[in-house]
GROMACS .gro file of N, CA and C in nm:
model
  387
    1ALA      N    1  10.198  10.856  11.224
    1ALA     CA    2  10.214  10.946  11.100
    1ALA      C    3  10.296  10.853  10.997
    2ALA      N    4  10.310  10.723  11.011
    2ALA     CA    5  10.374  10.656  10.906
    2ALA      C    6  10.286  10.626  10.782
    3PRO      N    7  10.339  10.632  10.668
    3PRO     CA    8  10.266  10.593  10.543
    3PRO      C    9  10.199  10.468  10.534
    4ALA      N   10  10.084  10.458  10.471
    4ALA     CA   11  10.018  10.327  10.462
    4ALA      C   12  10.097  10.216  10.400
    5GLY      N   13  10.103  10.101  10.458
    5GLY     CA   14  10.176   9.984  10.409
    5GLY      C   15  10.303   9.977  10.475
    6ALA      N   16  10.353  10.071  10.561
    6ALA     CA   17  10.486  10.071  10.620
    6ALA      C   18  10.482   9.973  10.741
    7VAL      N   19  10.577   9.877  10.765
    7VAL     CA   20  10.584   9.797  10.868
    7VAL      C   21  10.710   9.814  10.959
    8SER      N   22  10.801   9.895  10.919
    8SER     CA   23  10.927   9.920  10.996
    8SER      C   24  10.991  10.052  10.943
    9PHE      N   25  11.084  10.092  11.022
    9PHE     CA   26  11.148  10.238  10.994
    9PHE      C   27  11.289  10.225  11.047
   10SER      N   28  11.375  10.313  10.990
   10SER     CA   29  11.517  10.338  11.025
   10SER      C   30  11.528  10.492  11.040
   11VAL      N   31  11.637  10.519  11.121
   11VAL     CA   32  11.659  10.664  11.152
   11VAL      C   33  11.815  10.701  11.120
   12LYS      N   34  11.823  10.821  11.054
   12LYS     CA   35  11.960  10.868  11.028
   12LYS      C   36  11.947  11.015  11.088
   13HIS      N   37  12.062  11.057  11.140
   13HIS     CA   38  12.072  11.186  11.204
   13HIS      C   39  12.205  11.242  11.200
   14THR      N   40  12.214  11.370  11.210
   14THR     CA   41  12.338  11.433  11.211
   14THR      C   42  12.415  11.420  11.352
   15GLU      N   43  12.536  11.454  11.363
   15GLU     CA   44  12.621  11.432  11.476
   15GLU      C   45  12.577  11.501  11.609
   16GLY      N   46  12.506  11.617  11.603
   16GLY     CA   47  12.468  11.685  11.704
   16GLY      C   48  12.335  11.634  11.772
   17VAL      N   49  12.284  11.540  11.723
   17VAL     CA   50  12.148  11.485  11.759
   17VAL      C   51  12.166  11.338  11.833
   18ARG      N   52  12.098  11.331  11.950
   18ARG     CA   53  12.080  11.204  12.009
   18ARG      C   54  11.953  11.147  11.984
   19VAL      N   55  11.955  11.021  11.947
   19VAL     CA   56  11.821  10.948  11.900
   19VAL      C   57  11.816  10.822  12.001
   20GLU      N   58  11.682  10.798  12.043
   20GLU     CA   59  11.651  10.688  12.124
   20GLU      C   60  11.521  10.634  12.070
   21VAL      N   61  11.523  10.492  12.042
   21VAL     CA   62  11.406  10.425  11.995
   21VAL      C   63  11.374  10.329  12.108
   22ARG      N   64  11.242  10.325  12.145
   22ARG     CA   65  11.182  10.242  12.242
   22ARG      C   66  11.081  10.162  12.174
   23CYS      N   67  11.097  10.033  12.179
   23CYS     CA   68  10.985   9.949  12.116
   23CYS      C   69  10.990   9.810  12.190
   24GLN      N   70  10.878   9.753  12.171
   24GLN     CA   71  10.858   9.611  12.247
   24GLN      C   72  10.918   9.502  12.169
   25SER      N   73  10.918   9.512  12.025
   25SER     CA   74  10.987   9.402  11.953
   25SER      C   75  11.127   9.433  11.920
   26PRO      N   76  11.201   9.333  11.907
   26PRO     CA   77  11.360   9.358  11.871
   26PRO      C   78  11.372   9.417  11.743
   27ALA      N   79  11.478   9.505  11.729
   27ALA     CA   80  11.528   9.558  11.610
   27ALA      C   81  11.604   9.450  11.523
   28GLU      N   82  11.608   9.484  11.395
   28GLU     CA   83  11.685   9.396  11.299
   28GLU      C   84  11.777   9.483  11.230
   29VAL      N   85  11.872   9.410  11.171
   29VAL     CA   86  11.973   9.482  11.077
   29VAL      C   87  11.914   9.474  10.939
   30GLY      N   88  11.936   9.583  10.879
   30GLY     CA   89  11.886   9.592  10.738
   30GLY      C   90  11.945   9.495  10.646
   31PRO      N   91  11.883   9.444  10.543
   31PRO     CA   92  11.925   9.347  10.453
   31PRO      C   93  12.058   9.374  10.371
   32THR      N   94  12.077   9.505  10.352
   32THR     CA   95  12.198   9.540  10.270
   32THR      C   96  12.297   9.610  10.368
   33PRO      N   97  12.439   9.592  10.343
   33PRO     CA   98  12.530   9.666  10.424
   33PRO      C   99  12.510   9.824  10.416
   34GLY      N  100  12.510   9.881  10.538
   34GLY     CA  101  12.501  10.035  10.545
   34GLY      C  102  12.355  10.083  10.545
   35SER      N  103  12.269   9.975  10.542
   35SER     CA  104  12.123  10.023  10.549
   35SER      C  105  12.081  10.051  10.686
   36GLY      N  106  12.166  10.006  10.798
   36GLY     CA  107  12.133  10.039  10.931
   36GLY      C  108  12.028   9.937  10.997
   37THR      N  109  11.999   9.988  11.113
   37THR     CA  110  11.900   9.919  11.212
   37THR      C  111  11.763   9.954  11.167
   38ARG      N  112  11.670   9.856  11.172
   38ARG     CA  113  11.537   9.895  11.136
   38ARG      C  114  11.442   9.839  11.262
   39TRP      N  115  11.338   9.917  11.294
   39TRP     CA  116  11.258   9.895  11.403
   39TRP      C  117  11.115   9.878  11.355
   40PRO      N  118  11.043   9.771  11.405
   40PRO     CA  119  10.909   9.757  11.365
   40PRO      C  120  10.813   9.870  11.408
   41LEU      N  121  10.720   9.892  11.337
   41LEU     CA  122  10.622   9.992  11.366
   41LEU      C  123  10.510   9.932  11.440
   42ASP      N  124  10.543   9.907  11.573
   42ASP     CA  125  10.445   9.851  11.669
   42ASP      C  126  10.376   9.966  11.729
   43LYS      N  127  10.258   9.923  11.788
   43LYS     CA  128  10.188  10.029  11.872
   43LYS      C  129  10.277  10.047  12.000
   44GLY      N  130  10.298  10.173  12.038
   44GLY     CA  131  10.382  10.194  12.153
   44GLY      C  132  10.527  10.223  12.127
   45THR      N  133  10.572  10.215  12.006
   45THR     CA  134  10.704  10.244  11.969
   45THR      C  135  10.724  10.405  11.980
   46VAL      N  136  10.823  10.428  12.046
   46VAL     CA  137  10.856  10.572  12.068
   46VAL      C  138  10.994  10.606  12.002
   47LEU      N  139  10.997  10.721  11.918
   47LEU     CA  140  11.118  10.770  11.873
   47LEU      C  141  11.143  10.905  11.939
   48ARG      N  142  11.246  10.910  12.027
   48ARG     CA  143  11.280  11.036  12.090
   48ARG      C  144  11.409  11.088  12.058
   49PHE      N  145  11.414  11.219  12.019
   49PHE     CA  146  11.564  11.283  11.983
   49PHE      C  147  11.557  11.408  12.050
   50SER      N  148  11.695  11.435  12.079
   50SER     CA  149  11.728  11.565  12.134
   50SER      C  150  11.856  11.615  12.090
   51MET      N  151  11.899  11.735  12.124
   51MET     CA  152  12.023  11.787  12.082
   51MET      C  153  12.120  11.760  12.198
   52SER      N  154  12.238  11.722  12.149
   52SER     CA  155  12.354  11.703  12.245
   52SER      C  156  12.431  11.813  12.267
   53ARG      N  157  12.415  11.928  12.183
   53ARG     CA  158  12.477  12.059  12.207
   53ARG      C  159  12.414  12.165  12.131
   54ALA      N  160  12.445  12.285  12.154
   54ALA     CA  161  12.385  12.411  12.099
   54ALA      C  162  12.433  12.422  11.956
   55SER      N  163  12.333  12.467  11.867
   55SER     CA  164  12.366  12.478  11.724
   55SER      C  165  12.453  12.599  11.698
   56THR      N  166  12.510  12.582  11.583
   56THR     CA  167  12.617  12.712  11.554
   56THR      C  168  12.532  12.796  11.451
   57GLU      N  169  12.435  12.743  11.390
   57GLU     CA  170  12.347  12.820  11.300
   57GLU      C  171  12.213  12.743  11.292
   58VAL      N  172  12.110  12.820  11.241
   58VAL     CA  173  11.975  12.768  11.232
   58VAL      C  174  11.959  12.660  11.151
   59ASN      N  175  11.886  12.554  11.187
   59ASN     CA  176  11.865  12.424  11.111
   59ASN      C  177  11.985  12.349  11.071
   60ASP      N  178  12.085  12.362  11.167
   60ASP     CA  179  12.218  12.282  11.115
   60ASP      C  180  12.209  12.129  11.165
   61ASN      N  181  12.103  12.081  11.217
   61ASN     CA  182  12.096  11.939  11.242
   61ASN      C  183  11.959  11.877  11.195
   62LYS      N  184  11.975  11.744  11.148
   62LYS     CA  185  11.851  11.687  11.097
   62LYS      C  186  11.838  11.540  11.137
   63VAL      N  187  11.697  11.516  11.136
   63VAL     CA  188  11.671  11.364  11.173
   63VAL      C  189  11.579  11.319  11.049
   64THR      N  190  11.623  11.208  10.990
   64THR     CA  191  11.550  11.155  10.875
   64THR      C  192  11.504  11.020  10.912
   65VAL      N  193  11.376  10.998  10.897
   65VAL     CA  194  11.307  10.853  10.934
   65VAL      C  195  11.264  10.803  10.787
   66SER      N  196  11.314  10.683  10.751
   66SER     CA  197  11.280  10.623  10.641
   66SER      C  198  11.187  10.502  10.666
   67PHE      N  199  11.076  10.485  10.591
   67PHE     CA  200  10.977  10.388  10.616
   67PHE      C  201  10.980  10.272  10.505
   68TYR      N  202  10.958  10.143  10.561
   68TYR     CA  203  10.976  10.040  10.464
   68TYR      C  204  10.850   9.949  10.480
   69ALA      N  205  10.818   9.878  10.359
   69ALA     CA  206  10.699   9.788  10.348
   69ALA      C  207  10.763   9.657  10.381
   70GLU      N  208  10.674   9.566  10.377
   70GLU     CA  209  10.703   9.416  10.403
   70GLU      C  210  10.798   9.373  10.303
   71GLY      N  211  10.903   9.306  10.344
   71GLY     CA  212  11.008   9.275  10.249
   71GLY      C  213  11.118   9.367  10.237
   72GLY      N  214  11.114   9.477  10.308
   72GLY     CA  215  11.224   9.573  10.300
   72GLY      C  216  11.223   9.695  10.200
   73GLN      N  217  11.120   9.696  10.118
   73GLN     CA  218  11.111   9.788  10.020
   73GLN      C  219  11.090   9.930  10.077
   74PRO      N  220  11.164  10.022  10.038
   74PRO     CA  221  11.152  10.159  10.082
   74PRO      C  222  11.015  10.230  10.035
   75ILE      N  223  10.949  10.295  10.124
   75ILE     CA  224  10.814  10.352  10.092
   75ILE      C  225  10.837  10.503  10.082
   76ASN      N  226  10.879  10.569  10.190
   76ASN     CA  227  10.891  10.719  10.196
   76ASN      C  228  10.993  10.750  10.296
   77GLN      N  229  11.014  10.886  10.315
   77GLN     CA  230  11.095  10.943  10.416
   77GLN      C  231  11.022  11.054  10.488
   78ALA      N  232  11.061  11.084  10.601
   78ALA     CA  233  11.009  11.216  10.668
   78ALA      C  234  11.129  11.275  10.737
   79GLY      N  235  11.144  11.403  10.738
   79GLY     CA  236  11.258  11.457  10.808
   79GLY      C  237  11.216  11.590  10.887
   80VAL      N  238  11.304  11.618  10.975
   80VAL     CA  239  11.291  11.744  11.047
   80VAL      C  240  11.432  11.805  11.071
   81PHE      N  241  11.424  11.946  11.055
   81PHE     CA  242  11.543  12.016  11.082
   81PHE      C  243  11.539  12.070  11.221
   82LEU      N  244  11.652  12.079  11.298
   82LEU     CA  245  11.656  12.102  11.434
   82LEU      C  246  11.749  12.209  11.447
   83THR      N  247  11.723  12.298  11.560
   83THR     CA  248  11.810  12.410  11.600
   83THR      C  249  11.813  12.405  11.753
   84GLY      N  250  11.948  12.356  11.810
   84GLY     CA  251  11.956  12.353  11.956
   84GLY      C  252  11.979  12.487  12.015
   85ILE      N  253  11.915  12.524  12.115
   85ILE     CA  254  11.938  12.646  12.184
   85ILE      C  255  12.010  12.627  12.314
   86GLY      N  256  12.111  12.696  12.344
   86GLY     CA  257  12.194  12.682  12.466
   86GLY      C  258  12.138  12.787  12.561
   87ILE      N  259  12.100  12.727  12.688
   87ILE     CA  260  12.043  12.805  12.786
   87ILE      C  261  12.143  12.805  12.909
   88SER      N  262  12.178  12.921  12.961
   88SER     CA  263  12.258  12.914  13.080
   88SER      C  264  12.224  13.041  13.168
   89LEU      N  265  12.230  13.012  13.289
   89LEU     CA  266  12.208  13.110  13.390
   89LEU      C  267  12.331  13.185  13.417
   90ASP      N  268  12.353  13.310  13.361
   90ASP     CA  269  12.463  13.384  13.376
   90ASP      C  270  12.451  13.482  13.485
   91VAL      N  271  12.546  13.518  13.566
   91VAL     CA  272  12.523  13.603  13.671
   91VAL      C  273  12.651  13.685  13.694
   92ASP      N  274  12.641  13.802  13.763
   92ASP     CA  275  12.754  13.882  13.796
   92ASP      C  276  12.814  13.816  13.934
   93ALA      N  277  12.878  13.712  13.924
   93ALA     CA  278  12.914  13.622  14.042
   93ALA      C  279  13.031  13.697  14.119
   94ASP      N  280  13.100  13.781  14.046
   94ASP     CA  281  13.212  13.853  14.113
   94ASP      C  282  13.156  13.989  14.181
   95ARG      N  283  13.023  14.016  14.145
   95ARG     CA  284  12.967  14.155  14.196
   95ARG      C  285  13.052  14.266  14.142
   96ASP      N  286  13.107  14.265  14.039
   96ASP     CA  287  13.186  14.388  13.977
   96ASP      C  288  13.105  14.451  13.865
   97GLY      N  289  12.978  14.419  13.840
   97GLY     CA  290  12.908  14.477  13.733
   97GLY      C  291  12.907  14.411  13.601
   98VAL      N  292  12.988  14.295  13.591
   98VAL     CA  293  13.003  14.228  13.461
   98VAL      C  294  12.947  14.088  13.471
   99VAL      N  295  12.856  14.050  13.381
   99VAL     CA  296  12.805  13.909  13.383
   99VAL      C  297  12.893  13.832  13.298
  100GLU      N  298  12.942  13.730  13.362
  100GLU     CA  299  13.036  13.637  13.304
  100GLU      C  300  12.973  13.494  13.280
  101LYS      N  301  13.001  13.437  13.166
  101LYS     CA  302  12.947  13.318  13.136
  101LYS      C  303  13.011  13.197  13.218
  102ASN      N  304  13.151  13.210  13.228
  102ASN     CA  305  13.232  13.098  13.293
  102ASN      C  306  13.304  13.134  13.411
  103SER      N  307  13.229  13.226  13.504
  103SER     CA  308  13.299  13.262  13.619
  103SER      C  309  13.333  13.154  13.721
  104PRO      N  310  13.446  13.145  13.774
  104PRO     CA  311  13.461  13.038  13.869
  104PRO      C  312  13.392  13.057  14.003
  105ASN      N  313  13.337  13.180  14.025
  105ASN     CA  314  13.263  13.207  14.152
  105ASN      C  315  13.120  13.164  14.134
  106LYS      N  316  13.086  13.108  14.019
  106LYS     CA  317  12.934  13.092  13.983
  106LYS      C  318  12.889  12.968  14.083
  107ALA      N  319  12.971  12.888  14.109
  107ALA     CA  320  12.941  12.765  14.179
  107ALA      C  321  12.923  12.775  14.326
  108SER      N  322  12.983  12.898  14.387
  108SER     CA  323  12.985  12.909  14.535
  108SER      C  324  12.932  13.046  14.564
  109TRP      N  325  12.911  13.081  14.716
  109TRP     CA  326  12.866  13.187  14.750
  109TRP      C  327  12.941  13.237  14.886
  110THR      N  328  12.981  13.351  14.890
  110THR     CA  329  13.033  13.404  15.011
  110THR      C  330  12.987  13.529  15.047
  111TRP      N  331  12.940  13.553  15.184
  111TRP     CA  332  12.874  13.663  15.235
  111TRP      C  333  12.976  13.784  15.248
  112GLY      N  334  12.923  13.905  15.238
  112GLY     CA  335  13.000  14.023  15.261
  112GLY      C  336  13.038  14.113  15.141
  113PRO      N  337  13.088  14.230  15.167
  113PRO     CA  338  13.125  14.317  15.066
  113PRO      C  339  13.238  14.265  14.979
  114GLU      N  340  13.321  14.193  15.023
  114GLU     CA  341  13.419  14.118  14.943
  114GLU      C  342  13.390  13.983  14.893
  115GLY      N  343  13.255  13.939  14.918
  115GLY     CA  344  13.215  13.806  14.877
  115GLY      C  345  13.189  13.793  14.730
  116HIS      N  346  13.150  13.679  14.699
  116HIS     CA  347  13.114  13.646  14.560
  116HIS      C  348  13.002  13.543  14.552
  117GLY      N  349  12.953  13.525  14.435
  117GLY     CA  350  12.826  13.452  14.409
  117GLY      C  351  12.710  13.525  14.374
  118ALA      N  352  12.612  13.465  14.314
  118ALA     CA  353  12.488  13.531  14.272
  118ALA      C  354  12.401  13.564  14.397
  119ILE      N  355  12.329  13.672  14.395
  119ILE     CA  356  12.237  13.704  14.482
  119ILE      C  357  12.105  13.700  14.414
  120LEU      N  358  12.014  13.594  14.464
  120LEU     CA  359  11.884  13.578  14.402
  120LEU      C  360  11.779  13.627  14.481
  121LEU      N  361  11.673  13.699  14.438
  121LEU     CA  362  11.559  13.733  14.504
  121LEU      C  363  11.448  13.668  14.446
  122VAL      N  364  11.389  13.580  14.537
  122VAL     CA  365  11.286  13.490  14.487
  122VAL      C  366  11.152  13.536  14.543
  123SER      N  367  11.054  13.537  14.453
  123SER     CA  368  10.921  13.574  14.502
  123SER      C  369  10.841  13.449  14.538
  124CYS      N  370  10.810  13.439  14.654
  124CYS     CA  371  10.749  13.314  14.706
  124CYS      C  372  10.589  13.346  14.747
  125ASP      N  373  10.539  13.460  14.718
  125ASP     CA  374  10.405  13.497  14.746
  125ASP      C  375  10.312  13.424  14.642
  126LYS      N  376  10.185  13.435  14.689
  126LYS     CA  377  10.075  13.376  14.595
  126LYS      C  378  10.031  13.484  14.506
  127GLU      N  379  10.041  13.469  14.384
  127GLU     CA  380   9.999  13.561  14.276
  127GLU      C  381   9.838  13.549  14.273
  128ASN      N  382   9.786  13.441  14.300
  128ASN     CA  383   9.640  13.430  14.280
  128ASN      C  384   9.593  13.366  14.399
  129PRO      N  385   9.490  13.402  14.486
  129PRO     CA  386   9.445  13.339  14.605
  129PRO      C  387   9.389  13.202  14.589
   0.00000   0.00000   0.00000
């Protein structure tokens, strides 16, 4: 998806984003202070990004990729806004009718009427023969 004439790229991102670049050629430091690391646009180069925490609002994180021509001249930029979704299995671990996010009994299970821990019913049958 790089523009025509681009030979390298750099990445900037907000604090809540983790970025990983995998490429076969070594990265190089940009020619001017603060211009960051540039990676060559080689076949097989992979840019992977993920959220390190859930967002506080929609589109509150961003990744910007800048593309450069031979000699380091900027060509164009591409950006994506991200929203991290937090997913948690919350249960009534105390079996008192209240689902709590941070129940200390969530990590263990005890049998009986005074017990604690989630009770899971798992469907292990075949839906399709």
